[in-house]
XYZ file of C-alpha atoms in Angstrom:
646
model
C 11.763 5.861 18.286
C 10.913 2.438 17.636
C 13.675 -0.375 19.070
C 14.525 -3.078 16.553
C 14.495 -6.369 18.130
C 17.715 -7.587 18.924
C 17.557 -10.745 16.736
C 17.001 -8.633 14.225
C 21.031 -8.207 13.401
C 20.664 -11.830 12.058
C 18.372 -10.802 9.453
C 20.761 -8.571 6.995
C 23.620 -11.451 7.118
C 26.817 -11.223 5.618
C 25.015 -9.337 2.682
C 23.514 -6.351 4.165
C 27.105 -4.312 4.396
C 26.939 -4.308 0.700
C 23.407 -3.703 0.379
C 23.421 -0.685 2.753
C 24.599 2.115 0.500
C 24.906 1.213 -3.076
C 22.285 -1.290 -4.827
C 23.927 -4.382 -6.819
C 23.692 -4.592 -9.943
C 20.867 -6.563 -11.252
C 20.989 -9.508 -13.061
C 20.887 -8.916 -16.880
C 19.896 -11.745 -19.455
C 22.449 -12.868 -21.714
C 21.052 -12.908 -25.675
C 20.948 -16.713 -25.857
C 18.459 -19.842 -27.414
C 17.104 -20.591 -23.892
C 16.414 -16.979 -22.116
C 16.567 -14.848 -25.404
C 12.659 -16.130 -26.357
C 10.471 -16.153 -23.905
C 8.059 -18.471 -25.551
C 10.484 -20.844 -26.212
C 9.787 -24.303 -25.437
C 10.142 -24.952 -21.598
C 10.926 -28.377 -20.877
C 10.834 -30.311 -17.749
C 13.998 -31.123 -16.235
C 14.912 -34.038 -13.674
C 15.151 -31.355 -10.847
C 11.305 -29.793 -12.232
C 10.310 -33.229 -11.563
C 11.912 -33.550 -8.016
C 10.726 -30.303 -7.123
C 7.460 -30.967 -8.016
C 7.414 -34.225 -6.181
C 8.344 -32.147 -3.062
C 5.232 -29.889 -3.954
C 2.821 -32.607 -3.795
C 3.909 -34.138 -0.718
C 3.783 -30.523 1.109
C 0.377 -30.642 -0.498
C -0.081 -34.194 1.598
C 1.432 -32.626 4.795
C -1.224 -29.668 4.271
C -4.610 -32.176 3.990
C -2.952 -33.889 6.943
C -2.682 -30.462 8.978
C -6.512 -29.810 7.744
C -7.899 -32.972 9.046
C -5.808 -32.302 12.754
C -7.637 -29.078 12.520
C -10.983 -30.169 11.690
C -10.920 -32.698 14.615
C -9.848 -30.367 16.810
C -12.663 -27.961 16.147
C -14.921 -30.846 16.142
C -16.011 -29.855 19.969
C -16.733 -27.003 21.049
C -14.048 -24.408 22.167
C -15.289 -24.628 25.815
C -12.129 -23.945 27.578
C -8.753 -22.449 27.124
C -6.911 -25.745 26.274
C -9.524 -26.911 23.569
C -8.692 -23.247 22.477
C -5.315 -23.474 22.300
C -5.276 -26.753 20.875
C -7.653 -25.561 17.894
C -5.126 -22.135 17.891
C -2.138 -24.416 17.461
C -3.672 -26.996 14.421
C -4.520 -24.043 12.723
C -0.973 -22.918 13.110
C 0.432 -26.095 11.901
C -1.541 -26.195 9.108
C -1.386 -22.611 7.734
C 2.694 -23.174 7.934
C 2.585 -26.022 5.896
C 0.096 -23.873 3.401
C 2.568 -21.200 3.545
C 5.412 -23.640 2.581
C 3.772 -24.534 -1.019
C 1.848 -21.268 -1.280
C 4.378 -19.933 -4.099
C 3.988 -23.303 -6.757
C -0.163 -23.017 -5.494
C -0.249 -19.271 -6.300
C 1.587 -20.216 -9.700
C -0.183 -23.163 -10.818
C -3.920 -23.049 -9.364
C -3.945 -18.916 -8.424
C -8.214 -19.425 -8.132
C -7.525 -22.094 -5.585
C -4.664 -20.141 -3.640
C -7.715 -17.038 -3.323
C -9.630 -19.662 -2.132
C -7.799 -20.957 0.297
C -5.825 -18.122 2.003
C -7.705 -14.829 0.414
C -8.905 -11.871 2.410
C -12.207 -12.897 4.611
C -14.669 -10.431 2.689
C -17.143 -11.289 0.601
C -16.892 -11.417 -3.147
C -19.168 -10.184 -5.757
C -19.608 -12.374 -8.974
C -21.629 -11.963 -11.733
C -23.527 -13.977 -13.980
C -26.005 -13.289 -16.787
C -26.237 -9.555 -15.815
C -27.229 -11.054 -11.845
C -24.560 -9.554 -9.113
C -24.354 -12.202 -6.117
C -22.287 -11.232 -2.884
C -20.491 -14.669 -1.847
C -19.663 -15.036 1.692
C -15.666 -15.318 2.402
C -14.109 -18.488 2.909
C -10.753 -19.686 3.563
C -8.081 -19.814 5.610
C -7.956 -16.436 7.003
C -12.300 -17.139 7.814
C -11.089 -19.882 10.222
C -8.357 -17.646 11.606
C -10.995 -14.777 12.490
C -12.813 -17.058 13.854
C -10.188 -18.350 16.864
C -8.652 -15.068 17.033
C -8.752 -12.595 19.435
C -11.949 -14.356 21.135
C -13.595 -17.380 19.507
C -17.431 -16.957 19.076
C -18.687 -20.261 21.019
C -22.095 -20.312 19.052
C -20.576 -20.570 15.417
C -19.407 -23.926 16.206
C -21.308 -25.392 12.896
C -19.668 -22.276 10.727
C -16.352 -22.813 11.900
C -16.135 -26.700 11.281
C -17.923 -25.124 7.398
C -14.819 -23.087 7.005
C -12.542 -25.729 7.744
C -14.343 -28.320 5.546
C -14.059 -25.927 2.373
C -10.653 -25.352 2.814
C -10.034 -29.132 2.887
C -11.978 -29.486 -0.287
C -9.803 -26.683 -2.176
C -6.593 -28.579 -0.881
C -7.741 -31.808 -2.232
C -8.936 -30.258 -5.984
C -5.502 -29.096 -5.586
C -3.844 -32.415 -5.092
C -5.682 -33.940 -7.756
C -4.052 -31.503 -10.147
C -0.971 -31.487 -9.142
C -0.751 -35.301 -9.229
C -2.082 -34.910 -13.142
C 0.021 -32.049 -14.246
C 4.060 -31.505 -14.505
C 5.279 -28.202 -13.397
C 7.605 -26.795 -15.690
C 11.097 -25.168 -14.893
C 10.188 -22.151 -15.836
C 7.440 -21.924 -13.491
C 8.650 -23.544 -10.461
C 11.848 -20.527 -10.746
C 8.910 -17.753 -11.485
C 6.909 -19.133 -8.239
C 10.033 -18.994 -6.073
C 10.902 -15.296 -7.218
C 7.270 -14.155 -7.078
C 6.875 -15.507 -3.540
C 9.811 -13.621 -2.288
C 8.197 -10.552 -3.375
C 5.062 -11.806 -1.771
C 6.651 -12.269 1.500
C 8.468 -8.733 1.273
C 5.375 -6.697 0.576
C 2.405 -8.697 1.755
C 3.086 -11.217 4.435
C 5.477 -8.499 5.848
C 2.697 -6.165 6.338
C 0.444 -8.816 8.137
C -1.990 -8.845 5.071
C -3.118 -12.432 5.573
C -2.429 -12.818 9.102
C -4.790 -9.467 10.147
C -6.164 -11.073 13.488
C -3.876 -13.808 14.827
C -0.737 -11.204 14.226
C 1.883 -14.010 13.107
C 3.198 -12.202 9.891
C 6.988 -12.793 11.328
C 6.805 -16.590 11.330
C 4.400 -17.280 8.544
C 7.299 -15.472 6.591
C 9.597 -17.562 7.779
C 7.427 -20.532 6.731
C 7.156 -18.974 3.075
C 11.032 -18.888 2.801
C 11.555 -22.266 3.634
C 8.938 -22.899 1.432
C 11.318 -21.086 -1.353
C 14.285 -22.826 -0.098
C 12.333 -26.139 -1.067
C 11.490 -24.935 -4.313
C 15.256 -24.503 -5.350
C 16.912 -27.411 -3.350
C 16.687 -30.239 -6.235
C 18.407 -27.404 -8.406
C 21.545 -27.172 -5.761
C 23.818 -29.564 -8.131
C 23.791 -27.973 -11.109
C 23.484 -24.886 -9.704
C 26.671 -25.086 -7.873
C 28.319 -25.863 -10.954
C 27.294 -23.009 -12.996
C 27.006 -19.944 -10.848
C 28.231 -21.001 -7.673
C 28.532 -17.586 -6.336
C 25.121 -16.986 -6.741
C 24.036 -20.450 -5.553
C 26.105 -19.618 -2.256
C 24.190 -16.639 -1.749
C 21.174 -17.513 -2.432
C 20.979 -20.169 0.174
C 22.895 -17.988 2.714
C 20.180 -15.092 2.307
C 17.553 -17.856 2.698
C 19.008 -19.672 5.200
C 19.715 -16.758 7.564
C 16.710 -15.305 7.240
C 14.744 -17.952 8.229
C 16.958 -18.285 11.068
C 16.661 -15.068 11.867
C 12.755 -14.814 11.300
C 12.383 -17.723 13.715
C 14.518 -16.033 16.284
C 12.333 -12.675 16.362
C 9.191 -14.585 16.608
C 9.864 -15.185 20.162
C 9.484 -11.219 20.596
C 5.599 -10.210 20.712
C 6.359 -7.270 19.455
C 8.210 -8.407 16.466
C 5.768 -7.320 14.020
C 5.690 -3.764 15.145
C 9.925 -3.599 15.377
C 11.273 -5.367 12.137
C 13.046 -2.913 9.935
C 10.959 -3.531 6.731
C 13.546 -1.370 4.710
C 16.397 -3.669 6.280
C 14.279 -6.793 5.319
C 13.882 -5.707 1.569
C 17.879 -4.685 1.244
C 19.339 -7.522 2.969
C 17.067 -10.472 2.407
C 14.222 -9.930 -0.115
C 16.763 -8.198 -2.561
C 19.588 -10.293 -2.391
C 17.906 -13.552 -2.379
C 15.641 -12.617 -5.250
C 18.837 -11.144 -7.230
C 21.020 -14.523 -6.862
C 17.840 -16.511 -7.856
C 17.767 -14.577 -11.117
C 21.565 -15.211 -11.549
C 21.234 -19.047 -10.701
C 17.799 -18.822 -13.408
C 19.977 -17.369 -16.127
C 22.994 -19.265 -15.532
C 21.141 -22.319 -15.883
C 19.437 -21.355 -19.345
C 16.180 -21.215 -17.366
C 13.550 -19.073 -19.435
C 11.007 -16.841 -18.421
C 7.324 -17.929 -18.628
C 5.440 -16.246 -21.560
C 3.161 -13.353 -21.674
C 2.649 -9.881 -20.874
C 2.689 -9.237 -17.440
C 2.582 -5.784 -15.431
C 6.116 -6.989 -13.627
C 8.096 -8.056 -16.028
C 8.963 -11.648 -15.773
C 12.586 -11.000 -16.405
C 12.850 -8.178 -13.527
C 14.470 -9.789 -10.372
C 12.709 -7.658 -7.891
C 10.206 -5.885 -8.092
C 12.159 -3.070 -6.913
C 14.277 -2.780 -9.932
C 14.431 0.295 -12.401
C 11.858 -0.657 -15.312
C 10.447 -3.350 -13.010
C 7.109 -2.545 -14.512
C 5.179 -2.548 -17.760
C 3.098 0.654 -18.198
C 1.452 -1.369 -21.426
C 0.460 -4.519 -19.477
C -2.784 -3.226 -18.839
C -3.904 -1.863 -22.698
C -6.276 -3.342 -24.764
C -5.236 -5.847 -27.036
C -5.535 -3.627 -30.174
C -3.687 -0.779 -28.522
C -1.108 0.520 -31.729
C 2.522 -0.199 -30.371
C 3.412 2.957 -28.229
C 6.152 4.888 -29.360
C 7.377 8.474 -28.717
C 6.204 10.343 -31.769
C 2.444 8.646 -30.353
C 2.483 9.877 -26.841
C 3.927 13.090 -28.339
C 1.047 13.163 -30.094
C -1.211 12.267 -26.962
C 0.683 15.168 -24.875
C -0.217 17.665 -26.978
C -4.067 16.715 -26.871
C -3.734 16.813 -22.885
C -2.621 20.409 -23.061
C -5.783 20.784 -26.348
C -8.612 22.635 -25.218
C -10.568 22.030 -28.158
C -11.269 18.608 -26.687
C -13.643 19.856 -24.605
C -17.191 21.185 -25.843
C -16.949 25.025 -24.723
C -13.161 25.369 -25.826
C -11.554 26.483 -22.347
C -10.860 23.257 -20.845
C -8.426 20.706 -21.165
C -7.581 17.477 -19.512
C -4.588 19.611 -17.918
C -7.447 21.697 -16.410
C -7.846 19.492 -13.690
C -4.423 17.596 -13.955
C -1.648 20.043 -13.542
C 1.355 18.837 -13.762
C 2.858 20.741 -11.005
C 0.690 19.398 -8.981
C 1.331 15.595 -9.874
C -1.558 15.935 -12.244
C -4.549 17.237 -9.461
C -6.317 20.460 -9.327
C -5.858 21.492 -5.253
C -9.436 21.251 -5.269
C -11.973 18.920 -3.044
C -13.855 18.102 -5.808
C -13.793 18.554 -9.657
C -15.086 21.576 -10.632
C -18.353 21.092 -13.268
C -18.819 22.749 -16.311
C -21.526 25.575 -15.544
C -24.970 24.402 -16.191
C -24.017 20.676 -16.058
C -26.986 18.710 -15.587
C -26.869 16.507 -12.129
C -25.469 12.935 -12.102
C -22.718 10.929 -10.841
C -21.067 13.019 -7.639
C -17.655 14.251 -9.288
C -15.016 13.657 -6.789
C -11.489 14.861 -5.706
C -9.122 14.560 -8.859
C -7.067 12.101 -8.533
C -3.029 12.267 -9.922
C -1.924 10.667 -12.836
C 1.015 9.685 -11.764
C 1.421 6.189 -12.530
C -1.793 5.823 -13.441
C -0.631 2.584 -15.835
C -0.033 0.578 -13.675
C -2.822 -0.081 -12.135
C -5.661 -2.251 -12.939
C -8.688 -0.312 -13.061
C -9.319 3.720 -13.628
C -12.203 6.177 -11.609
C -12.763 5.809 -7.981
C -15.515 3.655 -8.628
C -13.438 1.684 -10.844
C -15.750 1.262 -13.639
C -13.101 1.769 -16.610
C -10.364 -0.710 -17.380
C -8.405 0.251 -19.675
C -7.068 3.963 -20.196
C -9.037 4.089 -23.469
C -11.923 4.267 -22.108
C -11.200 6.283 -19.021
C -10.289 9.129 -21.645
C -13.825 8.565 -23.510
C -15.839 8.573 -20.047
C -14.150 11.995 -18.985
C -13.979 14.206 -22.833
C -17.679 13.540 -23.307
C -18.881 13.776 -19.393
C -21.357 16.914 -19.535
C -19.802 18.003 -16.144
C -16.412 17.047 -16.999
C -15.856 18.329 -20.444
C -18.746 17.715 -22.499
C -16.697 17.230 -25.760
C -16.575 15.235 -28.399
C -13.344 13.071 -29.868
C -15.099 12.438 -32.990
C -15.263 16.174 -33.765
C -11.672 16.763 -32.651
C -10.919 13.962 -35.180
C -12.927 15.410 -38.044
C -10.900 18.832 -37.076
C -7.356 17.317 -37.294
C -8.401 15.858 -40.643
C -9.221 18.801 -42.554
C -5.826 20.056 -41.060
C -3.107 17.894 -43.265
C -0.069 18.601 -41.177
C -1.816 17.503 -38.386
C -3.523 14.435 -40.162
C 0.172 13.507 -41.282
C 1.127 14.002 -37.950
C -1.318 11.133 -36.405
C -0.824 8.733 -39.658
C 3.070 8.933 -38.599
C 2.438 8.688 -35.018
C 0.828 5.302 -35.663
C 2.862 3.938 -37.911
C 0.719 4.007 -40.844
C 2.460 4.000 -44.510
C 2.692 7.269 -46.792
C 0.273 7.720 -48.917
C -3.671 8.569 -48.934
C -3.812 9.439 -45.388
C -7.110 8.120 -43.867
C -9.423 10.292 -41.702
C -8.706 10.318 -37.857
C -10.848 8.905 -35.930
C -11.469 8.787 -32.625
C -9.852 5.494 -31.711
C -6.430 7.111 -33.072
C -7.288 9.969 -30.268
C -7.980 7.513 -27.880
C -5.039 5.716 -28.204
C -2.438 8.779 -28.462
C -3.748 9.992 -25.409
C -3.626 6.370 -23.386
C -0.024 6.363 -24.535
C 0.672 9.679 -23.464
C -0.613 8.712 -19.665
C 1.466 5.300 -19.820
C 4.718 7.530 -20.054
C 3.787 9.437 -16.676
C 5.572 6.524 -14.615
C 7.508 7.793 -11.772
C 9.078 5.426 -9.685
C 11.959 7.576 -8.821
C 11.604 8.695 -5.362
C 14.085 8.782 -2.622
C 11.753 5.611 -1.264
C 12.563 3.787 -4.381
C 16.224 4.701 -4.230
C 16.378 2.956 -0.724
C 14.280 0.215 -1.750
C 16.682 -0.759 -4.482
C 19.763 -0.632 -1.664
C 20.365 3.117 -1.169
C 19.188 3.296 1.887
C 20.822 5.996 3.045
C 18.615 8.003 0.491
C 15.907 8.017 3.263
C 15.884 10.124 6.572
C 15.719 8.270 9.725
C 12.925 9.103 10.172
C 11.212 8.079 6.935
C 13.106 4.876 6.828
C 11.726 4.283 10.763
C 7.937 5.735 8.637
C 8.255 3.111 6.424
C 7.847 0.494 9.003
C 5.092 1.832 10.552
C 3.823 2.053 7.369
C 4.311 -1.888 6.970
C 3.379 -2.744 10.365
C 1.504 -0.578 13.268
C -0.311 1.478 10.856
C -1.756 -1.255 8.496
C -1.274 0.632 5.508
C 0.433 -1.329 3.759
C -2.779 -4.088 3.434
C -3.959 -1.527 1.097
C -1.700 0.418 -0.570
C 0.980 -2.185 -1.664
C 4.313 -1.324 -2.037
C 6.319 -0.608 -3.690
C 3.093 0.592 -6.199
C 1.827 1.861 -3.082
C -1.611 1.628 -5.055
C -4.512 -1.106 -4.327
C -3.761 -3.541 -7.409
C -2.676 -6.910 -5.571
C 1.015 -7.901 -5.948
C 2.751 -9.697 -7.245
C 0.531 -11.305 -9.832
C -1.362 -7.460 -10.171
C -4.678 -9.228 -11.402
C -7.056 -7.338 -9.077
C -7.694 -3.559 -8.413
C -8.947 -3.512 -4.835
C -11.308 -1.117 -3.136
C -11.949 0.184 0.741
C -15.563 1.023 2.449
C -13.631 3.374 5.356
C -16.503 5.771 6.444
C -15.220 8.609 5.232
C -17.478 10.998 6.376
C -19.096 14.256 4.134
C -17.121 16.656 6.440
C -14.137 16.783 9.074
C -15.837 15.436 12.660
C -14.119 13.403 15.110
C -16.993 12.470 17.047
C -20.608 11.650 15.673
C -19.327 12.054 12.087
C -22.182 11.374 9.270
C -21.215 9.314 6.648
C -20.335 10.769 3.382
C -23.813 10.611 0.610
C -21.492 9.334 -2.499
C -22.352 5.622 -2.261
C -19.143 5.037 -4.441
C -19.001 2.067 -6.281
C -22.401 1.049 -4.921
C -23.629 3.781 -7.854
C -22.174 1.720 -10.908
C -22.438 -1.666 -9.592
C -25.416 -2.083 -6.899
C -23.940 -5.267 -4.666
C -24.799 -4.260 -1.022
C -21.156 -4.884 0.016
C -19.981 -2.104 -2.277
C -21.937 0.702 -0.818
C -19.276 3.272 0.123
C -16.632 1.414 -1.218
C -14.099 3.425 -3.439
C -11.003 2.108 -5.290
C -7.621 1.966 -3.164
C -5.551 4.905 -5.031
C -2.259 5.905 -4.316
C -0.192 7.364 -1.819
C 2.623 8.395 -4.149
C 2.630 12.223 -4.407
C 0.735 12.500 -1.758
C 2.623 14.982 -0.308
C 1.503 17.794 -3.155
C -2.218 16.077 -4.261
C -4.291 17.211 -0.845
C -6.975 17.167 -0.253
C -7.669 14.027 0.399
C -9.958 10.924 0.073
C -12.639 10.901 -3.040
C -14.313 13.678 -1.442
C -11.474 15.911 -0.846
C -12.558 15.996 2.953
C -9.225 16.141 4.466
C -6.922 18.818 3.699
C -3.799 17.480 5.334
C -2.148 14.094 5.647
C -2.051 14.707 9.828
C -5.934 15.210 9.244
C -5.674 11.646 6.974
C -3.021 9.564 9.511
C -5.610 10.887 12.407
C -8.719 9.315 11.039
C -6.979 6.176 9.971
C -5.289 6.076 13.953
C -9.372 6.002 14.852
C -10.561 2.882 12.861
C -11.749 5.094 10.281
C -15.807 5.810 9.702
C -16.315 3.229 12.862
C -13.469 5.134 15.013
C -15.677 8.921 14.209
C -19.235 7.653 15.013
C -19.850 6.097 11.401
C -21.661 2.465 11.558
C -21.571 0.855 8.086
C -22.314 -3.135 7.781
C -19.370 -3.358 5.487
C -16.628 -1.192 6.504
C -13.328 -3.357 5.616
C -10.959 -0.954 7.294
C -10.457 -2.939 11.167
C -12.142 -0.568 13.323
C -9.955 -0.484 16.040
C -7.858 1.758 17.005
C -4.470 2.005 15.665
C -2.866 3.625 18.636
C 0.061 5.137 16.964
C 2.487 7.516 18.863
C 3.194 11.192 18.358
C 6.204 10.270 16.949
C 5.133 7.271 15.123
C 2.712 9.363 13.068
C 5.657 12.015 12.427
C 7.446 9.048 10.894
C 4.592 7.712 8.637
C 4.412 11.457 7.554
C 7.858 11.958 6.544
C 7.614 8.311 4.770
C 4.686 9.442 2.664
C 6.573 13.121 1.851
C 9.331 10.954 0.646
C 7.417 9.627 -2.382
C 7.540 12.539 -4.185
C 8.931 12.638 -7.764
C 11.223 14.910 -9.445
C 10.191 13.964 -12.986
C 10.749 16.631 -14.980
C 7.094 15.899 -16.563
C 5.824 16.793 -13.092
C 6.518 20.378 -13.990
C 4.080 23.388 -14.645
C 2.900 23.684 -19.158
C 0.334 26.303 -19.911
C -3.157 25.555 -19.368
């Protein structure tokens, strides 16, 4: 059993009895001029303008931190007190980064990667040239004083310093230039609560130096500033939530400070208890205090909604954020439409397979199999790979393992006319629902096209019914979701105690972000992110060979991409073994094991780029029961997750 730490009671405040068994109700717009149109004009109001002059002089107290850091690296780390004097500037300064990260990650998000993204190296292209870019940043300098400072990469570490420094001061010189609207400034507060409850809470920018606990803490304060110049008004028109709000804040900074004094706070704080009784709450009065002060949303189409407190909520989401521009408006009568060509076997070429083939719905959309099975006489080409579910497969930014689709549209293209896969054709299926009128009136209807002369179906319109069809399969109601939202007593003990390991000891969640649990970045959801792990080509624990599918490598040949495969899921997981793109694993003790080893690195598997930390996780027999019954507790009950015909 893992022990709390005691400071921890601090944490849920006078707000977690409430949270504990039944959510609160979420804060609900009111149909009025200023939050009923999103694209309504802004405005800038005397407490934007405070806030904002707050922002830039955190962004003053951040260069200042920068330059204290950069002369204290100046010398060489020779001895432990030029160590810990380097340790503690770096400290200083990423706490004052972390205390205008939310307005940075809102106005200037290329800077905020920049400065504070992960320390791998990016791959940009230009002109049809791929280029690997080294990582820089924040977290470069904090790998490079933590655990054990490499004395000969003096010159590099003074390099890293220097660019962040550089990035700070582009972003001064915009900030001084450009007001921050109200808008905005409310949207950066409630975004970086999420980003504290589901990435800095799972150490995902703090990987080496372990300080995820007071880095939080930082962040809040850093919300708390945000807010402040709003207090007057605020306490006028929603006091209630105003009180709240700065309670929730309040005490859990306080209480975030306390643990930090426990070196094994990381490991013990109740994530589920963080979420209720601070992240929750303090996002939820924020929303109230938004609307209350006629506040609106910023515009655009975003995969969480802008007007969703949390990102917890019930229709938190956007299963359409991620279709093409020219995607026809979904409705029912089109993903209707799009459900019956899943279950259509004359989509494929020899007439006995359809995309429910190899995504049964009883099985959250998988086959059981390792691998997909080809189509008999298929000639050789890409490897097929373990068939992944298609649950919630909208809401995520990129489709295959490889992840060389984007949009749904074209994942249904690549897979109806793969000669392994199903070798058909959507253009003949089109020309075949055309000379069939009931069904041609069917697809003019589903698309909203007047009555009439119907036009011939093409294979856009089959596309496009069948994209709409897999943005309905959103399930995001498991008993983990209940407890997220405040039911917490709709997870076992042991689950909820899984759920922390999940957050902490086990590291998973730096790749599969809640509460997606999927490798698209929150909260802003821009990137899809993939993994070299060394998964090897069959189960070894010792002297393991590497698996041949280079991955992502085989569609896009950058060198730091060989092996690497898109981050999926770990909803369902529980009924979608085996496991990993090769199907290698058939049970989630068999997938918890190799991730406890360090992955490939752990099992005798040396790749240059393995991103998964290759040390040992050292999780407990009963640790790695409770990350077990955490993942069987993402299971849906959708009645869509239910056996059709095949």
């Amino acid at each position: 059993m893992i022990r709390r730490s005691p400071s921890l009671a601090a944490v849920a405040l006078a707000v977690a009895a409430a949270s504990c068994r039944k959510p609160p109700a979420p804060a609900t717009e009111r149909a009025s001029p200023a939050t009923a149109d999103a694209s309504a004009d802004v405005g800038i109001s005397p407490a934007a303008r405070a806030a904002a002059t707050t922002y830039r002089a955190g962004l003053d107290t951040l260069a200042a931190e920068l330059a204290a850091l950069a002369r204290a690296t100046e010398r060489p780390l020779a001895d432990s007190a030029a160590l810990a004097r380097a340790r503690a500037a770096f400290v200083a300064a990423r706490g004052a980064y972390k205390r205008v990260e939310g307005v940075v990650e809102a106005v200037a998000p290329s800077a905020a990667m920049e400065l504070n993204g992960p320390a791998l190296p990016e791959v940009e292209e230009e002109e049809g040239v791929r280029e690997s870019l080294p990582p820089k940043g924040l977290q470069v300098v904090e790998a490079m004083l933590w655990p054990a400072p490499d004395l000969s990469a003096r010159a590099e570490l003074r390099a890293a310093v220097g660019i962040s420094a550089a990035v700070v001061e582009r972003v001064r010189q915009y900030a001084r230039a450009a007001p921050i609207p109200d808008a905005l400034l409310f949207d950066a507060a409630r975004q970086e609560i999420a980003r504290v409850a589901v990435l800095g809470m799972a150490g995902f920018d703090s990987p080496v130096a372990g300080r995820a606990i007071p880095e939080a803490a930082e962040a809040l304060r850093g919300v708390r500033t945000v807010v402040a110049p709003y207090a007057t008004a605020a306490a006028a028109r929603a006091p209630q939530a105003w009180g709240a709000l700065v309670r929730t804040l309040d005490g859990a900074v306080a209480a975030l400070d306390s643990a930090a004094a426990d070196p094994r706070a990381f490991e013990r704080t109740d994530r589920l208890r963080f979420v209720t009784a601070v992240a929750n709450p303090a996002a939820r009065a924020l929303a109230e205090v938004r609307i209350a002060l006629g506040v609106p949303v910023p515009a655009g189409q975003r995969l969480w909604r802008a007007t969703a407190a949390t990102l917890f909520e019930p229709g938190a989401f956007d299963p359409g954020a991620y279709a093409p521009a020219l995607a026809p408006a979904p409705t029912p009568e089109l993903a209707a439409l799009g459900a019956q060509l899943f279950f259509d076997r004359g989509l494929s070429g020899s007439g006995d397979r359809s995309c429910a083939t190899c995504h049964e719905p009883a099985r959250a959309f998988t086959d059981g199999r390792r691998r997909a099975e080809p189509l008999a006489g298929a000639p050789a080409g890409r490897p097929l790979r373990n068939t992944p579910t298609l649950a919630n497969v909208a809401l995520q930014a990129a489709q295959f393992a490889d992840l060389r689709a984007t949009f749904l549209e074209d994942q249904v293209l690549d897979v109806v006319r793969n000669r392994a896969e199903m070798h058909g054709s959507l253009d003949s299926a089109a020309a075949r629902m055309t000379r069939d009128p009931a069904l041609a009136v069917r697809v003019a209807t589903a698309l909203g096209r007047p009555a009439g002369a119907l036009p011939a179906v093409t294979e856009r319109d089959l596309r496009a019914a069948l994209a709409a069809y897999l943005r309905t399969l959103v399930a995001l109601d498991t008993p983990v979701d209940r407890a997220l939202r405040g039911d917490t007593l709709a997870l076992s003990p042991a689950a909820r105690r899984g759920f922390t390991v999940f957050m902490a000891k086990g590291k998973c969640g730096t790749c599969h972000f809640a509460p997606l649990f999927n490798g698209t970045v929150p909260p802003a959801y821009r990137k899809a992110e993939s993994e070299v792990l060394g998964v090897p080509g069959s189960v070894a624990w010792r002297g393991a060979r590497v698996s041949p599918d280079v991955g992502r490598y085989g569609t896009f040949d950058a060198p730091v991409w060989r092996h690497a495969f898109k981050t999926p899921t770990v909803r369902e997981a529980a009924r979608t073994a085996p496991y990993m793109h090769n199907g290698v694993y058939r049970t989630l003790e068999e997938v918890i094991e190799f991730y406890d080893r360090g992955g490939g690195a752990g099992i005798g598997i040396d790749l240059p780029h393995q991103t998964l930390p290759p040390e040992p996780l050292r999780l407990t027999r009963a640790e790695k029961r409770e990350l077990l019954a955490f993942l069987r507790a993402l299971r849906s009950d959708r009645p869509a997750f239910a056996a059709r015909g095949r």
